[in-house]
């Protein structure tokens, strides 16, 4: 048997646990709280914490059972970034289990996890430039090797996923917005509505608030309620503007830094148009693109376990006091 790690993820609205054994996925349980938050069209932190508390033991138990063995060499959990209440639930569960089993406890950075989700289906090659696009983050990161990170840029206002969610909300499409816009955009014309591309070439930072406002103004200018095909056109046009901006910066960063490998991760990396455009432009620029399968782009415990496996291999020592941190920064580890 290889080295077996349980990864627990509770930073936002999925209660998730997975067992990864020396890089191979043995089980992956994700319990979504979407039904809880849908009527509020956003995540209510207090409701999320309570739901994590109710679900966590059952989710961990199911992931151990499904993995075929209860033997574990370490327990890892998301230390941050994320919502504090939900983070604490995952931490206490992980801490308790690690203590009972007498195995090491590792606190893992959620965003680092999104990069390493790739390794559950293919090899990561370094150095790489990763773009992590989720509900809370849009981070462009240079990594020389596992444990070495330089954040090149991030969003100055809305995250990419947040922009999808807000635009969906203003069009009355429900929550979360990403998957709905992705689906509707397939029937729309991406050139139908002229929207700004916030390229901001002088910086690696992003900004999506202006684009979101441009969509709002477009809707407000209409004298009649938008019909189905007009909504599809607007979704396609908005999605194209986001995708164009994200891919432009990812490819440009790799080109300027002379890095050959680019990675996409986070919930928005499940977007079909982003995957297609990034694939085409990476190939055109002679770059290799790695993206996890859609189910591993959104939050899961496997990506947390995978980072922990790297740290165990390098014998990284973590402090005894692992404080959950809603805005945990990228930290370097290992020699
Ligand atoms: O990584 P994730 O599961 O949770 C966070 O860490 O935030 O990302 C969730 C975000 C949401 O904003 C959701 O709308 C977006 O990912 N998302 C998508 C798609 N699937 C999920 N955005 C665009 N297209 C999708 N297919
Ligand atoms: Zn995430």
Tab-separated table of C-alpha atoms and ligand atoms in Angstrom:
chain	number	residue	atom	x	y	z
A	1	UNK	CA	0.000	0.000	0.000
A	2	UNK	CA	1.248	3.486	-0.859
A	3	UNK	CA	1.074	6.614	1.275
A	4	UNK	CA	-2.597	7.306	1.978
A	5	UNK	CA	-3.846	10.804	2.798
A	6	UNK	CA	-7.363	11.961	3.616
A	7	UNK	CA	-8.085	15.476	2.310
A	8	UNK	CA	-10.909	17.498	3.859
A	9	UNK	CA	-12.278	20.593	2.110
A	10	UNK	CA	-14.861	22.894	3.711
A	11	UNK	CA	-13.785	26.399	2.667
A	12	UNK	CA	-17.022	27.390	0.984
A	13	UNK	CA	-20.244	25.562	0.129
A	14	UNK	CA	-19.092	21.983	-0.541
A	15	UNK	CA	-18.431	19.523	2.250
A	16	UNK	CA	-15.805	17.292	0.666
A	17	UNK	CA	-13.433	14.485	1.611
A	18	UNK	CA	-11.226	12.254	-0.519
A	19	UNK	CA	-8.530	9.649	-0.108
A	20	UNK	CA	-5.493	9.901	-2.375
A	21	UNK	CA	-2.918	7.125	-2.285
A	22	UNK	CA	0.472	8.087	-3.735
A	23	UNK	CA	-1.138	10.342	-6.351
A	24	UNK	CA	-4.053	7.998	-7.178
A	25	UNK	CA	-7.606	8.926	-6.349
A	26	UNK	CA	-9.193	6.221	-4.157
A	27	UNK	CA	-12.415	8.037	-3.268
A	28	UNK	CA	-13.869	11.497	-3.762
A	29	UNK	CA	-17.039	12.538	-1.940
A	30	UNK	CA	-18.481	16.018	-2.498
A	31	UNK	CA	-21.683	17.043	-0.776
A	32	UNK	CA	-22.971	20.309	-2.207
A	33	UNK	CA	-25.056	22.766	-0.206
A	34	UNK	CA	-26.379	24.502	-3.308
A	35	UNK	CA	-30.036	23.815	-2.473
A	36	UNK	CA	-29.532	25.677	0.828
A	37	UNK	CA	-28.137	28.875	-0.641
A	38	UNK	CA	-30.038	28.999	-3.934
A	39	UNK	CA	-32.956	31.051	-2.677
A	40	UNK	CA	-30.546	33.682	-1.304
A	41	UNK	CA	-28.673	33.744	-4.667
A	42	UNK	CA	-25.379	33.580	-2.830
A	43	UNK	CA	-23.652	31.813	0.044
A	44	UNK	CA	-24.872	32.557	3.561
A	45	UNK	CA	-21.826	31.839	5.801
A	46	UNK	CA	-23.829	30.904	8.888
A	47	UNK	CA	-25.975	28.408	6.975
A	48	UNK	CA	-22.832	27.009	5.350
A	49	UNK	CA	-21.128	26.407	8.724
A	50	UNK	CA	-24.162	24.573	10.099
A	51	UNK	CA	-24.500	22.409	7.003
A	52	UNK	CA	-20.778	21.499	7.156
A	53	UNK	CA	-21.249	20.487	10.799
A	54	UNK	CA	-24.158	18.242	9.900
A	55	UNK	CA	-22.442	16.646	6.903
A	56	UNK	CA	-18.767	16.366	7.762
A	57	UNK	CA	-18.737	13.080	9.713
A	58	UNK	CA	-20.855	11.264	7.117
A	59	UNK	CA	-18.764	12.610	4.213
A	60	UNK	CA	-15.484	11.536	5.856
A	61	UNK	CA	-16.929	8.122	6.680
A	62	UNK	CA	-18.158	7.620	3.098
A	63	UNK	CA	-14.780	8.617	1.645
A	64	UNK	CA	-12.941	6.136	3.897
A	65	UNK	CA	-15.411	3.354	3.152
A	66	UNK	CA	-15.284	3.938	-0.593
A	67	UNK	CA	-11.484	4.057	-0.598
A	68	UNK	CA	-11.430	0.376	0.426
A	69	UNK	CA	-9.399	0.817	3.611
A	70	UNK	CA	-9.484	2.847	6.808
A	71	UNK	CA	-5.708	3.034	7.045
A	72	UNK	CA	-4.364	6.600	6.762
A	73	UNK	CA	-0.842	8.029	6.907
A	74	UNK	CA	-1.922	11.654	7.335
A	75	UNK	CA	-4.967	13.907	7.443
A	76	UNK	CA	-5.003	17.186	5.492
A	77	UNK	CA	-7.527	20.014	5.568
A	78	UNK	CA	-8.078	23.386	3.913
A	79	UNK	CA	-6.536	25.994	6.187
A	80	UNK	CA	-7.632	28.907	3.988
A	81	UNK	CA	-8.529	31.017	2.142
A	82	UNK	CA	-12.303	30.710	2.579
A	83	UNK	CA	-15.114	31.449	5.000
A	84	UNK	CA	-13.940	31.274	8.610
A	85	UNK	CA	-16.859	29.274	10.074
A	86	UNK	CA	-16.764	26.580	7.360
A	87	UNK	CA	-12.933	26.420	7.561
A	88	UNK	CA	-13.093	25.810	11.324
A	89	UNK	CA	-15.475	22.870	10.913
A	90	UNK	CA	-13.075	21.114	8.526
A	91	UNK	CA	-10.120	21.870	10.739
A	92	UNK	CA	-11.697	20.485	13.913
A	93	UNK	CA	-12.795	17.316	12.101
A	94	UNK	CA	-9.301	16.806	10.647
A	95	UNK	CA	-7.591	17.560	13.941
A	96	UNK	CA	-9.793	15.097	15.840
A	97	UNK	CA	-9.241	12.307	13.342
A	98	UNK	CA	-5.480	12.860	13.112
A	99	UNK	CA	-5.245	12.859	16.897
A	100	UNK	CA	-7.268	9.649	17.265
A	101	UNK	CA	-5.235	7.862	14.583
A	102	UNK	CA	-1.906	9.277	15.750
A	103	UNK	CA	-0.979	10.513	12.252
A	104	UNK	CA	0.340	13.923	11.070
A	105	UNK	CA	-2.093	16.797	10.481
A	106	UNK	CA	-1.442	19.146	7.550
A	107	UNK	CA	-3.077	22.513	6.827
A	108	UNK	CA	-3.223	23.173	3.078
A	109	UNK	CA	-3.762	26.303	0.987
A	110	UNK	CA	-6.976	25.922	-1.027
A	111	UNK	CA	-5.607	27.775	-4.076
A	112	UNK	CA	-2.491	25.624	-4.172
A	113	UNK	CA	-4.921	22.696	-4.142
A	114	UNK	CA	-6.646	24.015	-7.276
A	115	UNK	CA	-3.307	23.890	-9.136
A	116	UNK	CA	-2.515	20.341	-7.985
A	117	UNK	CA	-5.945	18.980	-8.920
A	118	UNK	CA	-4.328	18.504	-12.346
A	119	UNK	CA	-2.123	15.734	-10.923
A	120	UNK	CA	-5.093	13.460	-10.292
A	121	UNK	CA	-5.315	12.930	-14.041
A	122	UNK	CA	-1.998	14.037	-15.577
A	123	UNK	CA	1.542	15.113	-14.706
A	124	UNK	CA	2.281	18.719	-13.771
A	125	UNK	CA	5.381	20.101	-15.425
A	126	UNK	CA	7.411	22.909	-13.886
A	127	UNK	CA	8.072	25.781	-14.147
A	128	UNK	CA	4.462	26.719	-14.840
A	129	UNK	CA	2.107	29.660	-14.863
A	130	UNK	CA	-1.266	28.865	-13.283
A	131	UNK	CA	-4.488	30.805	-13.486
A	132	UNK	CA	-6.814	30.021	-10.610
A	133	UNK	CA	-10.321	31.197	-11.354
A	134	UNK	CA	-12.983	30.548	-8.762
A	135	UNK	CA	-15.881	32.187	-6.967
A	136	UNK	CA	-13.545	34.104	-4.692
A	137	UNK	CA	-10.261	34.318	-6.631
A	138	UNK	CA	-8.630	35.202	-9.914
A	139	UNK	CA	-4.943	34.593	-9.256
A	140	UNK	CA	-2.132	34.392	-11.792
A	141	UNK	CA	0.743	32.477	-10.198
A	142	UNK	CA	4.254	31.511	-11.281
A	143	UNK	CA	5.522	28.285	-9.762
A	144	UNK	CA	9.083	27.030	-10.210
A	145	UNK	CA	8.345	23.743	-8.431
A	146	UNK	CA	5.893	22.377	-5.840
A	147	UNK	CA	6.218	24.690	-2.836
A	148	UNK	CA	7.569	27.772	-4.717
A	149	UNK	CA	5.079	30.437	-5.728
A	150	UNK	CA	5.043	34.007	-6.903
A	151	UNK	CA	1.650	35.650	-7.283
A	152	UNK	CA	1.938	37.760	-10.438
A	153	UNK	CA	-1.508	39.292	-10.342
A	154	UNK	CA	-4.990	38.980	-8.952
A	155	UNK	CA	-8.362	40.619	-9.290
A	156	UNK	CA	-8.774	44.144	-8.021
A	157	UNK	CA	-12.531	43.771	-7.593
A	158	UNK	CA	-14.803	40.867	-8.618
A	159	UNK	CA	-13.373	37.383	-9.082
A	160	UNK	CA	-14.102	35.704	-12.430
A	161	UNK	CA	-16.643	33.308	-10.878
A	162	UNK	CA	-18.214	36.160	-8.950
A	163	UNK	CA	-18.698	38.046	-12.232
A	164	UNK	CA	-20.465	34.995	-13.717
A	165	UNK	CA	-22.638	34.725	-10.588
A	166	UNK	CA	-23.542	38.430	-10.542
A	167	UNK	CA	-24.362	38.599	-14.243
A	168	UNK	CA	-26.550	35.483	-13.893
A	169	UNK	CA	-28.314	37.117	-10.979
A	170	UNK	CA	-29.055	40.331	-12.864
A	171	UNK	CA	-30.438	38.241	-15.735
A	172	UNK	CA	-32.562	36.275	-13.269
A	173	UNK	CA	-30.836	32.987	-14.098
A	174	UNK	CA	-30.292	31.745	-10.534
A	175	UNK	CA	-27.252	30.663	-8.553
A	176	UNK	CA	-24.504	29.633	-9.214
A	177	UNK	CA	-24.262	31.540	-12.448
A	178	UNK	CA	-21.255	29.895	-14.100
A	179	UNK	CA	-22.820	26.610	-15.189
A	180	UNK	CA	-26.070	28.298	-16.394
A	181	UNK	CA	-24.246	30.940	-18.457
A	182	UNK	CA	-21.953	28.238	-19.866
A	183	UNK	CA	-25.022	26.266	-21.020
A	184	UNK	CA	-27.055	29.219	-22.389
A	185	UNK	CA	-24.018	30.730	-24.153
A	186	UNK	CA	-23.840	27.684	-26.431
A	187	UNK	CA	-27.019	28.880	-28.158
A	188	UNK	CA	-25.909	32.520	-28.328
A	189	UNK	CA	-23.741	34.668	-30.588
A	190	UNK	CA	-20.577	35.866	-28.797
A	191	UNK	CA	-20.346	38.866	-31.151
A	192	UNK	CA	-23.956	40.003	-30.615
A	193	UNK	CA	-23.274	42.527	-27.858
A	194	UNK	CA	-20.101	44.650	-27.860
A	195	UNK	CA	-18.605	44.461	-24.352
A	196	UNK	CA	-15.276	45.764	-23.034
A	197	UNK	CA	-12.287	43.440	-22.601
A	198	UNK	CA	-10.512	44.548	-19.409
A	199	UNK	CA	-7.025	43.542	-20.642
A	200	UNK	CA	-5.102	46.080	-18.506
A	201	UNK	CA	-1.837	45.231	-20.322
A	202	UNK	CA	0.291	47.287	-17.905
A	203	UNK	CA	-0.339	44.881	-15.035
A	204	UNK	CA	-0.970	41.171	-14.377
A	205	UNK	CA	-3.972	42.150	-12.247
A	206	UNK	CA	-7.559	41.637	-13.364
A	207	UNK	CA	-10.749	43.678	-12.998
A	208	UNK	CA	-14.206	42.398	-13.894
A	209	UNK	CA	-16.443	44.966	-12.176
A	210	UNK	CA	-16.548	47.242	-15.249
A	211	UNK	CA	-17.556	44.385	-17.532
A	212	UNK	CA	-20.324	43.395	-15.131
A	213	UNK	CA	-21.560	47.007	-15.081
A	214	UNK	CA	-21.484	47.128	-18.899
A	215	UNK	CA	-23.826	44.106	-18.928
A	216	UNK	CA	-26.085	45.862	-16.411
A	217	UNK	CA	-26.231	49.041	-18.549
A	218	UNK	CA	-27.004	46.966	-21.624
A	219	UNK	CA	-29.956	45.379	-19.809
A	220	UNK	CA	-31.155	48.752	-18.476
A	221	UNK	CA	-31.075	50.279	-21.979
A	222	UNK	CA	-33.617	47.756	-23.264
A	223	UNK	CA	-37.156	49.024	-23.486
A	224	UNK	CA	-38.579	45.504	-23.417
A	225	UNK	CA	-37.705	42.443	-21.378
A	226	UNK	CA	-34.975	40.387	-23.056
A	227	UNK	CA	-36.223	37.333	-24.962
A	228	UNK	CA	-34.624	33.891	-24.786
A	229	UNK	CA	-32.292	34.340	-27.732
A	230	UNK	CA	-31.250	37.808	-26.551
A	231	UNK	CA	-30.370	36.367	-23.134
A	232	UNK	CA	-28.354	33.640	-24.855
A	233	UNK	CA	-26.556	36.273	-26.978
A	234	UNK	CA	-25.762	38.359	-23.914
A	235	UNK	CA	-24.474	35.298	-22.010
A	236	UNK	CA	-22.278	34.323	-24.960
A	237	UNK	CA	-20.941	37.880	-25.349
A	238	UNK	CA	-20.200	38.245	-21.642
A	239	UNK	CA	-18.554	34.823	-21.420
A	240	UNK	CA	-16.430	35.586	-24.493
A	241	UNK	CA	-15.182	38.839	-22.929
A	242	UNK	CA	-14.206	37.061	-19.690
A	243	UNK	CA	-12.560	34.150	-21.499
A	244	UNK	CA	-10.687	36.461	-23.887
A	245	UNK	CA	-9.289	38.475	-20.991
A	246	UNK	CA	-8.291	35.473	-18.880
A	247	UNK	CA	-6.624	33.579	-21.710
A	248	UNK	CA	-4.817	36.667	-23.014
A	249	UNK	CA	-3.149	37.241	-19.644
A	250	UNK	CA	-2.297	33.589	-19.030
A	251	UNK	CA	-0.609	33.167	-22.423
A	252	UNK	CA	1.105	36.553	-22.233
A	253	UNK	CA	2.526	35.792	-18.769
A	254	UNK	CA	3.940	32.461	-19.944
A	255	UNK	CA	5.433	34.105	-23.036
A	256	UNK	CA	7.086	36.962	-21.132
A	257	UNK	CA	8.407	34.705	-18.383
A	258	UNK	CA	9.558	32.086	-20.905
A	259	UNK	CA	7.556	29.331	-19.266
A	260	UNK	CA	6.289	26.468	-21.438
A	261	UNK	CA	3.557	25.038	-19.202
A	262	UNK	CA	0.265	26.702	-18.301
A	263	UNK	CA	-2.408	25.449	-15.931
A	264	UNK	CA	-6.038	26.340	-15.297
A	265	UNK	CA	-7.788	25.550	-12.027
A	266	UNK	CA	-10.761	26.503	-9.867
A	267	UNK	CA	-14.511	26.344	-10.521
A	268	UNK	CA	-14.472	28.629	-13.578
A	269	UNK	CA	-11.932	26.290	-15.235
A	270	UNK	CA	-14.939	23.952	-15.673
A	271	UNK	CA	-16.243	26.470	-18.255
A	272	UNK	CA	-16.392	24.798	-21.662
A	273	UNK	CA	-15.542	27.941	-23.652
A	274	UNK	CA	-12.582	28.817	-21.399
A	275	UNK	CA	-11.209	25.278	-21.795
A	276	UNK	CA	-11.614	25.397	-25.586
A	277	UNK	CA	-10.117	28.878	-26.129
A	278	UNK	CA	-7.234	28.278	-23.693
A	279	UNK	CA	-6.485	24.998	-25.493
A	280	UNK	CA	-6.424	26.639	-28.935
A	281	UNK	CA	-4.328	29.651	-27.947
A	282	UNK	CA	-1.886	27.641	-25.859
A	283	UNK	CA	-1.291	25.313	-28.796
A	284	UNK	CA	-0.889	28.347	-31.092
A	285	UNK	CA	1.763	29.773	-28.767
A	286	UNK	CA	3.600	26.445	-28.436
A	287	UNK	CA	2.578	25.993	-24.792
A	288	UNK	CA	1.308	22.901	-22.985
A	289	UNK	CA	-2.005	23.448	-21.209
A	290	UNK	CA	-3.107	21.295	-18.273
A	291	UNK	CA	-6.662	21.511	-16.896
A	292	UNK	CA	-8.300	19.109	-14.440
A	293	UNK	CA	-11.466	17.324	-15.579
A	294	UNK	CA	-14.478	19.596	-14.816
A	295	UNK	CA	-15.449	17.631	-11.687
A	296	UNK	CA	-12.032	18.304	-10.149
A	297	UNK	CA	-12.003	22.018	-11.077
A	298	UNK	CA	-14.690	22.768	-8.492
A	299	UNK	CA	-13.914	22.305	-4.799
A	300	UNK	CA	-12.952	18.808	-3.636
A	301	UNK	CA	-10.861	17.058	-0.987
A	302	UNK	CA	-8.607	15.238	-3.448
A	303	UNK	CA	-6.702	18.382	-4.423
A	304	UNK	CA	-6.018	19.080	-0.742
A	305	UNK	CA	-4.707	15.534	-0.168
A	306	UNK	CA	-2.532	15.815	-3.285
A	307	UNK	CA	-0.674	18.904	-1.993
A	308	UNK	CA	-0.256	17.167	1.381
A	309	UNK	CA	1.370	14.174	-0.345
A	310	UNK	CA	4.007	16.497	-1.841
A	311	UNK	CA	4.709	18.002	1.575
A	312	UNK	CA	5.015	14.562	3.182
A	313	UNK	CA	7.440	13.478	0.467
A	314	UNK	CA	9.588	16.538	1.171
A	315	UNK	CA	9.241	15.970	4.948
A	316	UNK	CA	7.818	19.463	5.426
A	317	UNK	CA	7.201	20.214	9.085
A	318	UNK	CA	4.042	22.155	9.801
A	319	UNK	CA	3.596	24.212	12.986
A	320	UNK	CA	1.554	22.657	15.823
A	321	UNK	CA	-0.833	25.606	15.812
A	322	UNK	CA	-2.511	25.593	12.393
A	323	UNK	CA	-4.809	28.602	12.477
A	324	UNK	CA	-7.619	28.720	9.937
A	325	UNK	CA	-7.120	31.897	7.930
A	326	UNK	CA	-9.857	33.361	5.653
A	327	UNK	CA	-7.197	35.192	3.633
A	328	UNK	CA	-4.321	32.713	3.861
A	329	UNK	CA	-1.607	33.841	1.410
A	330	UNK	CA	0.433	31.538	-0.853
A	331	UNK	CA	3.389	30.366	1.218
A	332	UNK	CA	6.574	28.663	0.112
A	333	UNK	CA	7.567	25.347	1.658
A	334	UNK	CA	10.280	22.718	1.377
A	335	UNK	CA	13.843	23.148	0.258
B	1	LIG	O1	-13.586	26.723	-7.026
B	1	LIG	P1	-15.042	26.814	-6.728
B	1	LIG	O2	-15.843	25.534	-6.743
B	1	LIG	O3	-15.287	27.477	-5.326
B	1	LIG	C1	-14.504	28.530	-4.876
B	1	LIG	O4	-13.389	28.266	-4.368
B	1	LIG	O5	-14.969	29.682	-5.065
B	1	LIG	O6	-15.666	27.871	-7.768
B	1	LIG	C2	-17.008	28.232	-7.776
B	1	LIG	C3	-17.244	29.224	-8.893
B	1	LIG	C4	-18.651	29.824	-8.914
B	1	LIG	O7	-18.536	31.225	-9.042
B	1	LIG	C5	-19.284	29.219	-10.163
B	1	LIG	O8	-20.237	30.066	-10.793
B	1	LIG	C6	-18.081	28.998	-11.048
B	1	LIG	O9	-17.055	28.580	-10.164
B	1	LIG	N1	-18.308	27.964	-12.069
B	1	LIG	C7	-18.303	28.225	-13.390
B	1	LIG	C8	-18.650	27.011	-14.050
B	1	LIG	N2	-18.805	26.043	-13.076
B	1	LIG	C9	-18.591	26.660	-11.880
B	1	LIG	N3	-18.079	29.370	-14.070
B	1	LIG	C10	-18.167	29.327	-15.412
B	1	LIG	N4	-18.494	28.210	-16.102
B	1	LIG	C11	-18.733	27.037	-15.485
B	1	LIG	N5	-19.058	25.941	-16.185
B	2	LIG	ZN1	-12.175	26.694	-4.832
